[in-house]
């Protein structure tokens, strides 16, 4: 499965970068394929391992703030691996065709 999620600290003012960095640190330490952009962190793996990482990342934010918001979107395709890059490669092929 692929999960795109955003975990945002609440109640700490406008500067949320430090708490978000702790969440991203958890994701990167997981060893699962992942990518972070300005809006979401995406990771790929099996249900239990992906959801465990999302929980750990949320816990990391809650350690730095009294409250957090979690937004999560999932693409569930049992037995499929490498979809995180394959989807982008497919679109890029179509774009290169003109």
Coordinates of N, CA and C in Angstrom, one line a residue:
X1 N 0.8 -1.2 0.0 CA 0.0 0.0 0.0 C 0.9 1.2 0.0
X2 N 0.3 2.3 -0.5 CA 0.9 3.6 -0.5 C 0.1 4.5 0.4
X3 N 0.7 5.2 1.3 CA 0.0 6.2 2.2 C 0.7 7.5 2.0
X4 N -0.1 8.5 1.8 CA 0.3 9.9 1.8 C -0.3 10.5 3.1
X5 N 0.5 11.0 4.0 CA 0.0 11.6 5.2 C 0.7 12.9 5.6
X6 N -0.1 13.7 6.4 CA 0.4 14.9 6.9 C 0.1 15.0 8.4
X7 N 1.0 15.2 9.2 CA 0.8 15.4 10.6 C 1.3 16.8 11.0
X8 N 0.3 17.5 11.6 CA 0.6 18.9 11.8 C 0.4 19.2 13.3
X9 N 1.4 19.8 14.0 CA 1.3 20.2 15.4 C 0.3 21.3 15.5
X10 N -0.5 21.3 16.5 CA -1.4 22.4 16.8 C -1.1 22.9 18.2
X11 N -1.3 24.2 18.4 CA -1.1 24.8 19.7 C 0.3 25.2 20.0
X12 N 1.2 25.3 18.9 CA 2.6 25.7 19.1 C 3.0 26.9 18.4
X13 N 2.0 27.6 17.8 CA 2.3 28.8 17.0 C 2.5 28.4 15.5
X14 N 3.1 29.4 14.8 CA 3.2 29.3 13.4 C 4.4 28.4 13.0
X15 N 5.4 28.3 13.8 CA 6.6 27.6 13.5 C 6.5 26.1 13.9
X16 N 6.1 25.3 12.9 CA 5.9 23.9 13.2 C 7.0 23.0 12.6
X17 N 8.0 23.6 12.0 CA 9.1 22.8 11.3 C 9.8 21.8 12.2
X18 N 10.1 22.2 13.4 CA 10.9 21.3 14.3 C 10.1 20.0 14.6
X19 N 8.8 20.2 14.9 CA 8.0 19.0 15.2 C 7.7 18.1 14.0
X20 N 7.5 18.8 12.9 CA 7.3 18.0 11.6 C 8.6 17.3 11.2
X21 N 9.8 17.9 11.5 CA 11.0 17.2 11.2 C 11.2 16.0 12.0
X22 N 10.7 16.0 13.2 CA 10.8 14.8 14.1 C 9.9 13.6 13.5
X23 N 8.7 14.0 12.9 CA 7.9 13.0 12.3 C 8.6 12.4 11.0
X24 N 9.2 13.3 10.2 CA 9.9 12.9 9.0 C 11.1 12.0 9.4
X25 N 11.8 12.3 10.5 CA 12.9 11.5 11.0 C 12.4 10.1 11.3
X26 N 11.3 9.9 11.9 CA 10.7 8.6 12.2 C 10.5 7.8 10.8
X27 N 9.9 8.5 9.9 CA 9.6 7.9 8.6 C 10.9 7.4 7.9
X28 N 11.9 8.3 7.9 CA 13.1 7.9 7.2 C 13.9 6.8 7.9
X29 N 13.8 6.7 9.3 CA 14.4 5.7 10.0 C 13.7 4.3 9.8
X30 N 12.5 4.4 9.3 CA 11.7 3.1 9.2 C 12.3 2.2 8.1
X31 N 13.0 2.7 7.2 CA 13.5 1.9 6.1 C 12.6 1.7 5.0
X32 N 11.3 2.1 5.1 CA 10.3 2.0 4.0 C 10.6 3.0 2.9
X33 N 10.3 2.7 1.7 CA 10.4 3.7 0.6 C 9.5 4.9 1.0
X34 N 10.1 6.1 0.9 CA 9.3 7.3 1.3 C 9.8 8.5 0.6
X35 N 9.0 9.5 0.6 CA 9.3 10.8 -0.1 C 8.5 11.9 0.7
X36 N 9.1 13.0 0.9 CA 8.5 14.1 1.6 C 8.5 15.3 0.7
X37 N 7.3 16.0 0.6 CA 7.3 17.3 -0.1 C 6.6 18.3 0.8
X38 N 6.2 19.4 0.2 CA 5.7 20.5 1.0 C 4.4 20.2 1.7
X39 N 3.6 19.3 1.2 CA 2.3 19.0 1.7 C 2.2 17.7 2.4
X40 N 2.9 16.6 2.0 CA 2.7 15.3 2.5 C 4.0 14.5 2.5
X41 N 4.0 13.5 3.3 CA 5.0 12.4 3.3 C 4.3 11.2 2.8
X42 N 4.9 10.6 1.8 CA 4.4 9.3 1.2 C 5.3 8.2 1.6
X43 N 4.7 7.1 1.9 CA 5.5 5.9 2.2 C 4.8 4.7 1.7
X44 N 5.6 3.6 1.4 CA 5.0 2.4 0.9 C 5.5 1.2 1.7
X45 N 4.5 0.2 1.8 CA 4.8 -1.0 2.5 C 3.6 -1.8 2.8
X46 N 3.7 -2.7 3.7 CA 2.5 -3.5 4.1 C 1.7 -2.7 5.1
X47 N 0.4 -3.0 5.2 CA -0.5 -2.3 6.1 C 0.0 -2.1 7.5
X48 N 0.4 -3.1 8.1 CA 0.8 -3.0 9.5 C 2.1 -2.2 9.7
X49 N 3.0 -2.4 8.8 CA 4.3 -1.6 9.0 C 4.1 -0.1 8.6
X50 N 3.3 0.2 7.6 CA 3.0 1.6 7.2 C 2.2 2.3 8.4
X51 N 1.2 1.6 8.9 CA 0.4 2.2 9.9 C 1.2 2.4 11.2
X52 N 2.1 1.5 11.5 CA 2.9 1.7 12.7 C 3.8 2.9 12.5
X53 N 4.3 3.1 11.3 CA 5.2 4.3 11.1 C 4.3 5.6 11.2
X54 N 3.1 5.6 10.7 CA 2.2 6.8 10.8 C 2.0 7.1 12.3
X55 N 1.7 6.0 13.1 CA 1.5 6.2 14.5 C 2.7 6.8 15.2
X56 N 3.9 6.2 14.9 CA 5.1 6.7 15.5 C 5.4 8.1 15.1
X57 N 5.1 8.5 13.9 CA 5.3 9.9 13.4 C 4.4 10.8 14.2
X58 N 3.1 10.4 14.3 CA 2.1 11.2 15.1 C 2.6 11.3 16.5
X59 N 3.0 10.2 17.1 CA 3.5 10.3 18.5 C 4.7 11.3 18.6
X60 N 5.5 11.3 17.6 CA 6.7 12.2 17.7 C 6.2 13.7 17.7
X61 N 5.2 14.0 16.9 CA 4.6 15.3 16.9 C 3.9 15.6 18.2
X62 N 3.2 14.7 18.8 CA 2.5 14.9 20.1 C 3.5 15.0 21.2
X63 N 4.7 14.6 21.0 CA 5.8 14.8 22.1 C 6.2 16.2 22.1
X64 N 6.0 16.9 21.0 CA 6.4 18.3 20.9 C 5.3 19.3 20.9
X65 N 4.0 18.8 20.9 CA 2.9 19.7 20.9 C 1.7 19.1 21.6
X66 N 0.8 19.9 22.1 CA -0.3 19.4 22.9 C -1.4 18.7 22.1
X67 N -1.4 18.9 20.8 CA -2.4 18.4 19.9 C -1.9 18.4 18.5
X68 N -2.4 17.5 17.6 CA -2.0 17.4 16.2 C -3.1 17.0 15.3
X69 N -3.0 17.4 14.1 CA -3.9 17.0 13.0 C -3.3 16.0 12.1
X70 N -4.0 14.9 11.8 CA -3.5 13.9 10.9 C -4.4 13.8 9.7
X71 N -3.8 13.9 8.5 CA -4.6 13.7 7.3 C -3.9 12.5 6.6
X72 N -4.7 11.6 6.1 CA -4.1 10.4 5.6 C -4.9 9.9 4.3
X73 N -4.2 9.6 3.3 CA -4.8 9.0 2.1 C -4.1 7.8 1.7
X74 N -4.8 6.7 1.4 CA -4.1 5.4 1.1 C -4.6 4.8 -0.2
X75 N -3.7 4.2 -0.8 CA -3.9 3.4 -2.1 C -3.6 1.9 -1.7
X76 N -4.6 1.1 -1.6 CA -4.5 -0.3 -1.2 C -4.5 -1.2 -2.4
X77 N -3.4 -1.8 -2.7 CA -3.3 -2.8 -3.8 C -2.5 -4.0 -3.3
X78 N -3.1 -4.9 -2.7 CA -2.4 -6.1 -2.1 C -1.5 -6.8 -3.2
X79 N -0.3 -7.1 -2.7 CA 0.6 -7.8 -3.6 C 1.4 -6.9 -4.5
X80 N 1.2 -5.6 -4.6 CA 1.9 -4.7 -5.5 C 3.0 -4.0 -4.7
X81 N 4.2 -4.1 -5.2 CA 5.3 -3.3 -4.6 C 5.9 -2.4 -5.7
X82 N 6.6 -1.4 -5.2 CA 7.2 -0.4 -6.1 C 6.2 0.5 -6.8
X83 N 5.0 0.5 -6.3 CA 4.0 1.4 -7.0 C 4.3 2.9 -6.8
X84 N 5.0 3.2 -5.8 CA 5.2 4.6 -5.5 C 6.0 5.3 -6.7
X85 N 7.0 4.5 -7.2 CA 7.8 5.0 -8.3 C 7.1 4.7 -9.6
X86 N 6.5 3.5 -9.7 CA 5.9 3.1 -11.0 C 4.8 4.0 -11.5
X87 N 4.0 4.5 -10.5 CA 3.0 5.5 -10.9 C 3.5 6.7 -11.6
X88 N 4.6 7.3 -11.0 CA 5.2 8.5 -11.5 C 5.9 8.2 -12.9
X89 N 6.5 7.0 -13.0 CA 7.2 6.7 -14.2 C 6.2 6.5 -15.3
X90 N 5.0 6.0 -15.1 CA 3.9 5.9 -16.1 C 3.5 7.2 -16.6
X91 N 3.3 8.2 -15.7 CA 2.9 9.5 -16.1 C 4.0 10.2 -16.9
X92 N 5.2 10.0 -16.5 CA 6.4 10.6 -17.2 C 6.5 10.0 -18.6
X93 N 6.2 8.7 -18.8 CA 6.2 8.1 -20.1 C 5.2 8.8 -21.0
X94 N 4.0 9.1 -20.5 CA 3.0 9.7 -21.3 C 3.4 11.2 -21.6
X95 N 4.0 11.9 -20.7 CA 4.4 13.2 -20.9 C 5.5 13.3 -22.0
X96 N 6.4 12.3 -22.0 CA 7.5 12.3 -23.0 C 6.9 12.1 -24.4
X97 N 5.7 11.5 -24.5 CA 5.2 11.3 -25.9 C 4.7 12.5 -26.5
X98 N 4.6 13.6 -25.8 CA 4.2 14.9 -26.3 C 2.8 15.2 -26.1

